[in-house]
Tab-separated table of C-alpha atoms and ligand atoms in Angstrom:
chain	number	residue	atom	x	y	z
A	1048	GLY	CA	0.000	0.000	0.000
A	1049	GLN	CA	0.874	3.660	-0.242
A	1050	GLU	CA	2.575	5.539	2.543
A	1051	TYR	CA	0.506	8.141	4.266
A	1052	ALA	CA	0.520	10.095	7.490
A	1053	VAL	CA	-2.431	11.912	8.945
A	1054	THR	CA	-2.389	14.211	11.921
A	1055	PRO	CA	-4.522	17.342	12.353
A	1056	TRP	CA	-1.747	19.353	10.761
A	1057	GLU	CA	-0.512	17.171	7.994
A	1058	VAL	CA	-1.989	15.110	5.216
A	1059	LYS	CA	0.289	13.408	2.715
A	1060	GLY	CA	0.140	10.853	-0.046
A	1061	LYS	CA	-2.677	8.786	-1.480
A	1062	VAL	CA	-5.479	8.376	0.976
A	1063	ASP	CA	-7.196	5.040	1.365
A	1064	TYR	CA	-10.286	6.118	3.282
A	1065	LEU	CA	-11.373	2.677	4.379
A	1066	ARG	CA	-7.941	1.957	5.724
A	1067	LEU	CA	-7.828	5.358	7.373
A	1068	ALA	CA	-11.121	4.685	9.156
A	1069	LYS	CA	-9.795	1.309	10.244
A	1070	GLU	CA	-6.530	2.738	11.512
A	1071	PHE	CA	-8.306	5.409	13.515
A	1072	GLY	CA	-10.719	2.786	14.785
A	1073	VAL	CA	-13.823	4.674	13.670
A	1074	GLN	CA	-17.055	3.144	12.365
A	1075	LEU	CA	-18.221	3.373	8.760
A	1076	LEU	CA	-21.727	4.697	8.157
A	1077	THR	CA	-23.999	1.754	7.380
A	1078	GLU	CA	-27.278	1.352	5.499
A	1079	ASP	CA	-28.935	1.014	8.905
A	1080	ASP	CA	-27.547	4.368	10.057
A	1081	LEU	CA	-28.755	6.008	6.855
A	1082	ASN	CA	-32.181	4.412	7.178
A	1083	LEU	CA	-32.555	5.692	10.717
A	1084	LEU	CA	-31.464	9.142	9.591
A	1085	LYS	CA	-33.992	8.910	6.776
A	1086	ASP	CA	-36.793	8.018	9.206
A	1087	LEU	CA	-35.893	10.948	11.429
A	1088	THR	CA	-35.750	13.494	8.606
A	1089	SER	CA	-38.798	12.481	6.567
A	1090	GLY	CA	-36.732	10.791	3.930
A	1091	ASP	CA	-34.504	13.727	3.167
A	1092	VAL	CA	-30.920	12.664	3.918
A	1093	HIS	CA	-28.420	15.366	2.997
A	1094	TYR	CA	-26.570	14.807	-0.265
A	1095	LEU	CA	-23.151	15.081	1.385
A	1096	ILE	CA	-24.046	11.985	3.410
A	1097	ARG	CA	-25.917	10.162	0.640
A	1098	ARG	CA	-23.022	10.650	-1.757
A	1099	GLY	CA	-20.547	9.235	0.724
A	1100	PHE	CA	-18.542	12.398	1.349
A	1101	PHE	CA	-19.312	12.026	5.042
A	1102	TYR	CA	-18.615	8.374	5.555
A	1103	ALA	CA	-17.407	7.471	9.035
A	1104	HIS	CA	-18.164	8.302	12.645
A	1105	ARG	CA	-17.832	7.700	16.338
A	1106	GLY	CA	-21.093	7.320	18.233
A	1107	PHE	CA	-23.357	8.829	15.557
A	1108	ARG	CA	-25.987	6.196	16.269
A	1109	GLU	CA	-26.262	7.275	19.916
A	1110	ILE	CA	-27.013	10.819	18.776
A	1111	LEU	CA	-29.687	9.577	16.371
A	1112	ASN	CA	-31.218	7.542	19.169
A	1113	ARG	CA	-31.323	10.627	21.369
A	1114	ALA	CA	-32.928	12.565	18.534
A	1115	LYS	CA	-35.531	9.837	18.212
A	1116	LEU	CA	-36.324	10.029	21.929
A	1117	GLY	CA	-36.380	13.824	21.935
A	1118	GLU	CA	-33.360	14.035	24.241
A	1119	SER	CA	-30.954	16.949	24.272
A	1120	TRP	CA	-27.924	17.116	21.960
A	1121	ALA	CA	-26.025	19.859	20.145
A	1122	LEU	CA	-23.660	20.394	17.228
A	1123	TYR	CA	-20.047	21.463	17.427
A	1124	ASN	CA	-17.246	22.175	15.000
A	1125	GLY	CA	-14.968	25.042	14.205
A	1126	ARG	CA	-12.039	26.400	12.348
A	1127	GLY	CA	-8.510	27.660	12.722
A	1128	PRO	CA	-8.981	31.162	11.318
A	1129	SER	CA	-6.964	32.055	8.252
A	1130	GLY	CA	-6.884	34.561	5.437
A	1131	ASP	CA	-7.378	31.922	2.774
A	1132	LEU	CA	-10.752	30.418	3.500
A	1133	HIS	CA	-11.669	28.187	0.592
A	1134	VAL	CA	-14.938	26.868	-0.751
A	1135	GLY	CA	-14.118	23.440	0.653
A	1136	HIS	CA	-13.980	24.817	4.177
A	1137	LEU	CA	-17.678	25.617	3.862
A	1138	VAL	CA	-18.674	22.041	3.055
A	1139	PRO	CA	-18.924	20.654	6.640
A	1140	TRP	CA	-20.755	23.826	7.668
A	1141	ILE	CA	-23.303	23.270	4.911
A	1142	LEU	CA	-24.013	19.825	6.328
A	1143	THR	CA	-24.140	21.221	9.876
A	1144	LYS	CA	-26.729	23.754	8.734
A	1145	TRP	CA	-28.847	20.868	7.523
A	1146	PHE	CA	-28.652	19.203	10.949
A	1147	VAL	CA	-29.571	22.465	12.692
A	1148	ASP	CA	-32.626	22.875	10.468
A	1149	LYS	CA	-33.759	19.254	10.468
A	1150	PHE	CA	-33.323	18.605	14.174
A	1151	ASN	CA	-33.795	22.094	15.556
A	1152	VAL	CA	-30.625	21.870	17.672
A	1153	GLN	CA	-28.073	24.395	18.921
A	1154	TYR	CA	-24.734	24.766	17.137
A	1155	PHE	CA	-21.487	25.775	18.845
A	1156	PHE	CA	-18.707	26.978	16.593
A	1157	GLU	CA	-15.162	27.517	17.852
A	1158	LEU	CA	-12.731	29.866	16.133
A	1159	THR	CA	-9.306	28.841	17.361
A	1160	ASP	CA	-7.373	32.076	16.997
A	1161	ASP	CA	-5.184	30.952	19.916
A	1162	GLU	CA	-4.132	27.699	18.247
A	1163	LYS	CA	-3.466	29.325	14.909
A	1164	PHE	CA	-1.192	31.805	16.631
A	1165	LEU	CA	0.568	29.053	18.596
A	1166	VAL	CA	1.238	26.595	15.782
A	1167	ARG	CA	1.733	28.765	12.718
A	1168	GLU	CA	4.771	30.940	12.197
A	1169	GLY	CA	4.203	34.451	10.971
A	1170	TYR	CA	0.840	35.235	12.555
A	1171	THR	CA	0.335	37.690	15.408
A	1172	LEU	CA	-2.481	36.962	17.844
A	1173	GLU	CA	-4.128	40.221	16.777
A	1174	GLU	CA	-4.166	38.965	13.190
A	1175	THR	CA	-5.579	35.540	14.005
A	1176	ASN	CA	-8.222	37.236	16.151
A	1177	ARG	CA	-9.186	39.576	13.329
A	1178	LEU	CA	-9.314	36.630	10.906
A	1179	ALA	CA	-11.603	34.766	13.308
A	1180	TYR	CA	-14.242	37.485	12.914
A	1181	ASP	CA	-13.644	37.570	9.181
A	1182	ASN	CA	-14.092	33.801	8.813
A	1183	ALA	CA	-17.254	33.987	10.934
A	1184	LEU	CA	-18.839	36.021	8.122
A	1185	SER	CA	-18.694	33.032	5.775
A	1186	LEU	CA	-20.315	30.824	8.371
A	1187	ILE	CA	-23.117	33.291	9.063
A	1188	ALA	CA	-23.551	33.765	5.298
A	1189	LEU	CA	-24.749	30.164	5.066
A	1190	GLY	CA	-28.001	31.270	6.692
A	1191	PHE	CA	-27.765	30.523	10.406
A	1192	THR	CA	-29.891	32.502	12.841
A	1193	PRO	CA	-28.456	33.843	16.137
A	1194	ASP	CA	-30.809	31.721	18.262
A	1195	LYS	CA	-29.176	28.555	16.912
A	1196	LEU	CA	-25.551	29.419	16.150
A	1197	HIS	CA	-23.205	30.323	19.004
A	1198	ILE	CA	-19.731	31.476	18.018
A	1199	ILE	CA	-16.813	31.159	20.408
A	1200	VAL	CA	-13.654	33.092	19.603
A	1201	ASP	CA	-11.146	31.397	21.882
A	1202	SER	CA	-9.031	34.343	22.959
A	1203	ASP	CA	-12.106	36.515	23.626
A	1204	ASP	CA	-14.432	33.889	25.090
A	1205	ILE	CA	-12.020	31.767	27.101
A	1206	LYS	CA	-14.018	32.254	30.283
A	1207	TYR	CA	-16.604	29.841	28.888
A	1208	LEU	CA	-13.988	27.186	28.351
A	1209	TYR	CA	-11.287	27.587	30.928
A	1210	LYS	CA	-12.868	25.745	33.844
A	1211	ILE	CA	-13.666	22.795	31.605
A	1212	ALA	CA	-10.257	22.949	29.898
A	1213	VAL	CA	-8.294	22.701	33.142
A	1214	LYS	CA	-10.316	19.633	34.139
A	1215	VAL	CA	-9.595	18.103	30.741
A	1216	ALA	CA	-5.918	19.095	30.937
A	1217	LYS	CA	-5.516	17.258	34.218
A	1218	LYS	CA	-6.612	14.044	32.499
A	1219	LEU	CA	-4.169	14.384	29.597
A	1220	THR	CA	-0.529	13.524	30.131
A	1221	LEU	CA	2.223	15.130	28.122
A	1222	SER	CA	3.113	11.787	26.614
A	1223	THR	CA	-0.486	11.210	25.431
A	1224	VAL	CA	-0.530	14.592	23.760
A	1225	LYS	CA	2.885	13.998	22.218
A	1226	ASN	CA	1.900	10.597	20.866
A	1227	THR	CA	-1.455	11.763	19.577
A	1228	PHE	CA	-0.381	14.935	17.826
A	1229	GLY	CA	3.240	14.208	17.082
A	1230	PHE	CA	4.602	16.999	19.264
A	1231	THR	CA	8.289	17.091	19.958
A	1232	ASP	CA	10.290	18.868	22.638
A	1233	SER	CA	10.707	21.854	20.341
A	1234	ASN	CA	6.958	22.589	20.223
A	1235	ASN	CA	5.827	25.387	22.508
A	1236	ILE	CA	3.839	24.559	25.625
A	1237	GLY	CA	0.799	26.472	24.372
A	1238	ALA	CA	0.411	24.033	21.488
A	1239	ALA	CA	0.557	21.159	23.983
A	1240	PHE	CA	-2.210	22.694	26.141
A	1241	PHE	CA	-4.445	23.601	23.217
A	1242	PRO	CA	-6.143	20.181	22.812
A	1243	ALA	CA	-7.717	20.744	26.248
A	1244	ILE	CA	-9.387	23.892	24.894
A	1245	GLU	CA	-10.667	22.241	21.748
A	1246	ILE	CA	-12.013	19.330	23.788
A	1247	ALA	CA	-13.617	21.699	26.319
A	1248	VAL	CA	-16.113	22.981	23.752
A	1249	ALA	CA	-17.467	19.442	23.402
A	1250	PHE	CA	-18.578	19.625	27.034
A	1251	LEU	CA	-19.742	23.239	27.065
A	1252	PRO	CA	-23.386	22.591	26.055
A	1253	THR	CA	-23.790	20.221	29.016
A	1254	GLU	CA	-22.516	22.976	31.343
A	1255	LEU	CA	-24.553	25.756	29.740
A	1256	PHE	CA	-27.823	23.838	29.587
A	1257	GLY	CA	-27.345	22.143	32.961
A	1258	LYS	CA	-28.270	18.746	31.524
A	1259	GLU	CA	-26.590	15.967	29.614
A	1260	THR	CA	-26.120	17.342	26.080
A	1261	PRO	CA	-23.665	15.340	23.968
A	1262	VAL	CA	-22.387	17.023	20.847
A	1263	LEU	CA	-22.207	15.755	17.288
A	1264	ILE	CA	-19.095	17.016	15.512
A	1265	PRO	CA	-19.231	16.995	11.696
A	1266	THR	CA	-15.614	17.434	10.567
A	1267	ALA	CA	-12.868	16.006	8.351
A	1268	ILE	CA	-11.462	12.659	9.415
A	1269	ASP	CA	-8.021	14.083	10.205
A	1270	GLN	CA	-9.545	15.761	13.270
A	1271	ASP	CA	-10.252	12.397	14.873
A	1272	PRO	CA	-7.295	12.451	17.300
A	1273	TYR	CA	-8.804	15.370	19.223
A	1274	PHE	CA	-12.175	13.787	19.580
A	1275	ARG	CA	-10.892	10.326	20.358
A	1276	LEU	CA	-9.170	11.941	23.331
A	1277	ALA	CA	-12.342	13.846	24.135
A	1278	ARG	CA	-14.282	10.587	24.247
A	1279	ASP	CA	-11.565	9.013	26.392
A	1280	VAL	CA	-11.697	11.713	29.061
A	1281	ALA	CA	-15.462	12.362	28.971
A	1282	GLU	CA	-16.558	9.612	31.294
A	1283	SER	CA	-14.139	10.311	34.101
A	1284	LEU	CA	-15.186	13.983	34.016
A	1285	ASN	CA	-18.847	13.019	34.070
A	1286	TYR	CA	-19.602	14.457	30.665
A	1287	PRO	CA	-21.372	12.643	27.828
A	1288	LYS	CA	-19.076	11.364	25.102
A	1289	PRO	CA	-19.015	13.556	22.010
A	1290	ALA	CA	-19.970	11.876	18.731
A	1291	THR	CA	-18.332	12.615	15.403
A	1292	LEU	CA	-19.263	12.416	11.740
A	1293	TYR	CA	-16.249	12.340	9.445
A	1294	SER	CA	-15.809	13.505	5.901
A	1295	LYS	CA	-13.187	12.690	3.358
A	1296	PHE	CA	-10.778	15.411	2.286
A	1297	LEU	CA	-11.504	17.891	-0.438
A	1298	PRO	CA	-9.554	16.956	-3.498
A	1299	GLY	CA	-7.118	19.499	-4.878
A	1300	LEU	CA	-8.086	20.838	-8.290
A	1301	THR	CA	-4.559	20.141	-9.449
A	1302	GLY	CA	-4.952	16.439	-8.686
A	1303	GLU	CA	-3.776	16.055	-5.087
A	1304	ASP	CA	-5.764	14.105	-2.504
A	1305	LYS	CA	-6.325	17.248	-0.531
A	1306	MET	CA	-6.318	20.936	-1.302
A	1307	SER	CA	-3.017	22.269	-0.218
A	1308	ALA	CA	-2.229	25.620	1.296
A	1309	SER	CA	1.139	25.670	-0.439
A	1310	ASN	CA	-0.440	25.366	-3.891
A	1311	PRO	CA	-3.026	28.148	-4.282
A	1312	ASP	CA	-4.159	26.718	-7.628
A	1313	SER	CA	-5.396	23.575	-5.889
A	1314	ALA	CA	-8.224	25.407	-4.090
A	1315	LEU	CA	-10.954	27.935	-4.818
A	1316	TYR	CA	-10.774	30.694	-2.257
A	1317	VAL	CA	-13.802	32.608	-1.101
A	1318	ASN	CA	-11.945	35.778	-2.089
A	1319	ASP	CA	-10.848	34.662	-5.560
A	1320	ASP	CA	-12.329	36.879	-8.247
A	1321	GLU	CA	-14.214	35.345	-11.154
A	1322	ARG	CA	-11.198	35.336	-13.440
A	1323	GLU	CA	-9.144	33.449	-10.861
A	1324	VAL	CA	-11.920	30.931	-10.296
A	1325	ARG	CA	-12.310	30.403	-14.006
A	1326	ARG	CA	-8.573	30.041	-14.586
A	1327	LYS	CA	-8.201	27.503	-11.775
A	1328	ILE	CA	-11.149	25.423	-12.926
A	1329	MET	CA	-10.130	25.493	-16.590
A	1330	ASN	CA	-6.605	24.378	-15.622
A	1331	ALA	CA	-7.831	21.662	-13.275
A	1332	PHE	CA	-6.646	18.091	-13.454
A	1333	THR	CA	-9.339	15.752	-14.828
A	1334	GLY	CA	-10.072	12.094	-15.367
A	1335	GLY	CA	-10.444	12.801	-19.090
A	1336	GLN	CA	-8.676	11.263	-22.055
A	1337	PRO	CA	-5.712	13.004	-23.687
A	1338	THR	CA	-7.673	13.810	-26.864
A	1339	VAL	CA	-11.254	14.701	-27.764
A	1340	GLU	CA	-11.391	11.742	-30.086
A	1341	LEU	CA	-10.413	9.307	-27.335
A	1342	GLN	CA	-12.797	10.960	-24.903
A	1343	ARG	CA	-15.660	10.463	-27.369
A	1344	ARG	CA	-14.671	6.878	-27.968
A	1345	LEU	CA	-13.646	5.669	-24.495
A	1346	GLY	CA	-15.294	8.133	-22.122
A	1347	GLY	CA	-13.619	9.753	-19.138
A	1348	ASN	CA	-13.100	8.592	-15.589
A	1349	PRO	CA	-15.192	10.742	-13.219
A	1350	ASP	CA	-14.181	8.611	-10.228
A	1351	SER	CA	-10.656	9.951	-10.364
A	1352	CYS	CA	-11.619	13.454	-11.468
A	1353	PRO	CA	-11.534	16.423	-9.081
A	1354	VAL	CA	-13.852	18.386	-11.393
A	1355	TYR	CA	-16.484	15.699	-10.953
A	1356	LYS	CA	-15.915	15.662	-7.190
A	1357	TYR	CA	-16.603	19.396	-7.092
A	1358	HIS	CA	-19.862	18.910	-8.965
A	1359	MET	CA	-20.738	16.311	-6.325
A	1360	LEU	CA	-19.858	18.609	-3.465
A	1361	ILE	CA	-21.687	21.737	-4.507
A	1362	ASP	CA	-24.611	20.648	-6.681
A	1363	GLU	CA	-27.600	19.420	-4.671
A	1364	ASN	CA	-29.379	18.184	-7.772
A	1365	ASP	CA	-28.853	14.419	-7.927
A	1366	GLU	CA	-30.058	14.084	-11.476
A	1367	ALA	CA	-27.745	16.784	-12.787
A	1368	VAL	CA	-24.774	15.167	-11.070
A	1369	LYS	CA	-25.678	11.699	-12.262
A	1370	LYS	CA	-26.007	12.998	-15.807
A	1371	ILE	CA	-22.475	14.390	-15.648
A	1372	TYR	CA	-21.230	11.025	-14.458
A	1373	ASP	CA	-23.036	9.071	-17.158
A	1374	ASP	CA	-22.220	11.521	-19.944
A	1375	CYS	CA	-18.564	11.519	-18.953
A	1376	ARG	CA	-18.367	7.738	-18.912
A	1377	GLY	CA	-20.275	7.492	-22.165
A	1378	GLY	CA	-18.020	9.960	-23.989
A	1379	ARG	CA	-20.856	12.447	-24.461
A	1380	LEU	CA	-19.275	15.132	-22.282
A	1381	LEU	CA	-15.933	16.792	-22.893
A	1382	CYS	CA	-13.822	18.105	-20.055
A	1383	GLY	CA	-13.921	21.690	-21.326
A	1384	GLU	CA	-17.731	21.717	-21.234
A	1385	CYS	CA	-17.801	20.011	-17.885
A	1386	LYS	CA	-15.406	22.588	-16.410
A	1387	LEU	CA	-17.521	25.444	-17.737
A	1388	MET	CA	-20.573	23.933	-16.064
A	1389	LEU	CA	-18.647	23.781	-12.804
A	1390	TYR	CA	-17.440	27.335	-13.242
A	1391	ASP	CA	-21.037	28.553	-13.644
A	1392	LYS	CA	-22.065	26.814	-10.437
A	1393	VAL	CA	-19.112	28.110	-8.430
A	1394	LYS	CA	-19.474	31.602	-9.840
A	1395	SER	CA	-23.088	31.941	-8.808
A	1396	PHE	CA	-22.446	30.357	-5.418
A	1397	LEU	CA	-19.539	32.695	-4.708
A	1398	SER	CA	-21.194	35.895	-5.855
A	1399	ARG	CA	-24.188	35.166	-3.617
A	1400	HIS	CA	-21.866	34.097	-0.800
A	1401	ARG	CA	-19.850	37.307	-0.940
A	1402	GLU	CA	-23.016	39.381	-0.866
A	1403	LEU	CA	-24.261	37.489	2.202
A	1404	ARG	CA	-20.874	37.855	3.882
A	1405	GLU	CA	-21.122	41.632	3.538
A	1406	ARG	CA	-24.611	41.600	5.010
A	1407	ALA	CA	-23.320	39.585	7.976
A	1408	ARG	CA	-20.638	42.136	8.784
A	1409	ASP	CA	-22.597	44.216	11.287
A	1410	LYS	CA	-24.386	41.189	12.774
A	1411	VAL	CA	-21.431	39.076	13.912
A	1412	ASN	CA	-21.793	40.047	17.541
A	1413	ASP	CA	-25.368	38.762	17.666
A	1414	TYR	CA	-23.989	35.267	17.115
A	1415	ARG	CA	-21.383	35.309	19.856
A	1416	VAL	CA	-21.828	32.952	22.753
A	1417	SER	CA	-21.143	35.868	25.090
A	1418	VAL	CA	-24.312	37.764	24.186
A	1419	LYS	CA	-26.482	34.742	24.947
A	1420	PHE	CA	-25.059	32.843	27.890
B	2298	SF4	FE1	-13.909	14.962	-15.255
B	2298	SF4	FE2	-15.925	16.149	-16.439
B	2298	SF4	FE3	-13.774	15.428	-17.847
B	2298	SF4	FE4	-15.447	13.601	-16.932
B	2298	SF4	S1	-15.918	15.172	-18.431
B	2298	SF4	S2	-13.228	13.531	-16.790
B	2298	SF4	S3	-16.089	14.486	-14.980
B	2298	SF4	S4	-13.855	16.969	-16.241
């Protein structure tokens, strides 16, 4: 098999998702899970789950059972703020929005300006803090209302987390943190403490609501180490175990397994103008044949094509996506046409998104945990 290494900060090589799930010891979503989800949502399972982009989990079934019984639960995920938010970063939030709407639950979102400052060279804390509020605009732009979405900016809202974080920290040894996250003696001590803060948010709803409220965390599978630890420490701290729902990585447009920060052409940034978006999509790697003639005769390979994966990620219309798949395979669709179709979709999504971001600008404070609890 191929070599790969996955920690929350590093993703390399070809990813075998089944093997990755096995190595992390997480469960795959089953037909049964999907059927239960279908029952609970009147048949309308979100396309990101149906299409297998979210594919693995820890304890998802327990959350669904709670939902069935009308018991309390909440949603949690977050982001390390940065200046290069890309369209892919919005994907787990789009699914989370669906959960909020379908199940009428509260959503806690952590912006880890502290961690970004601690682990990335070249950022001041003032910058990561400013970027936290900037990134929040894209989240709010997806249509959340302030009664459901509660934003925590770590360095500003630490009072909500600190008491929980110190309890968590006491349960985590330095060697556990080193083994889990690959820290060495040259990492700063802030980076070593940070997992306690990220884990603390998983227990915050239980504290705030004064009753057992486990969280469901929709996130990319490389975040599993944090939440495995969170599940490990939960019981001894008398908190419910958090559950997770894991996605695959967003493919890079240039053909990598994952969009990479070091190759700006591999991702579509929220701030890219239309010309940039068009250029990146038109230059994207595809699963197409080297010539038009061969494409017509043999068809392309959508399964290994990032352009197809983008259609799958952003187009809700199953029939439209299936048609692309079939037309590609059957040689009826050429890559140039297919890319233009994708460009049209991304262009209209982004222009609407940027407009909604601007509208969110003077409302950010309404969403902060500190104005509500
Ligand atoms: Fe990919 Fe579209 Fe070309 Fe098929 S037609 S290989 S899906 S770009």
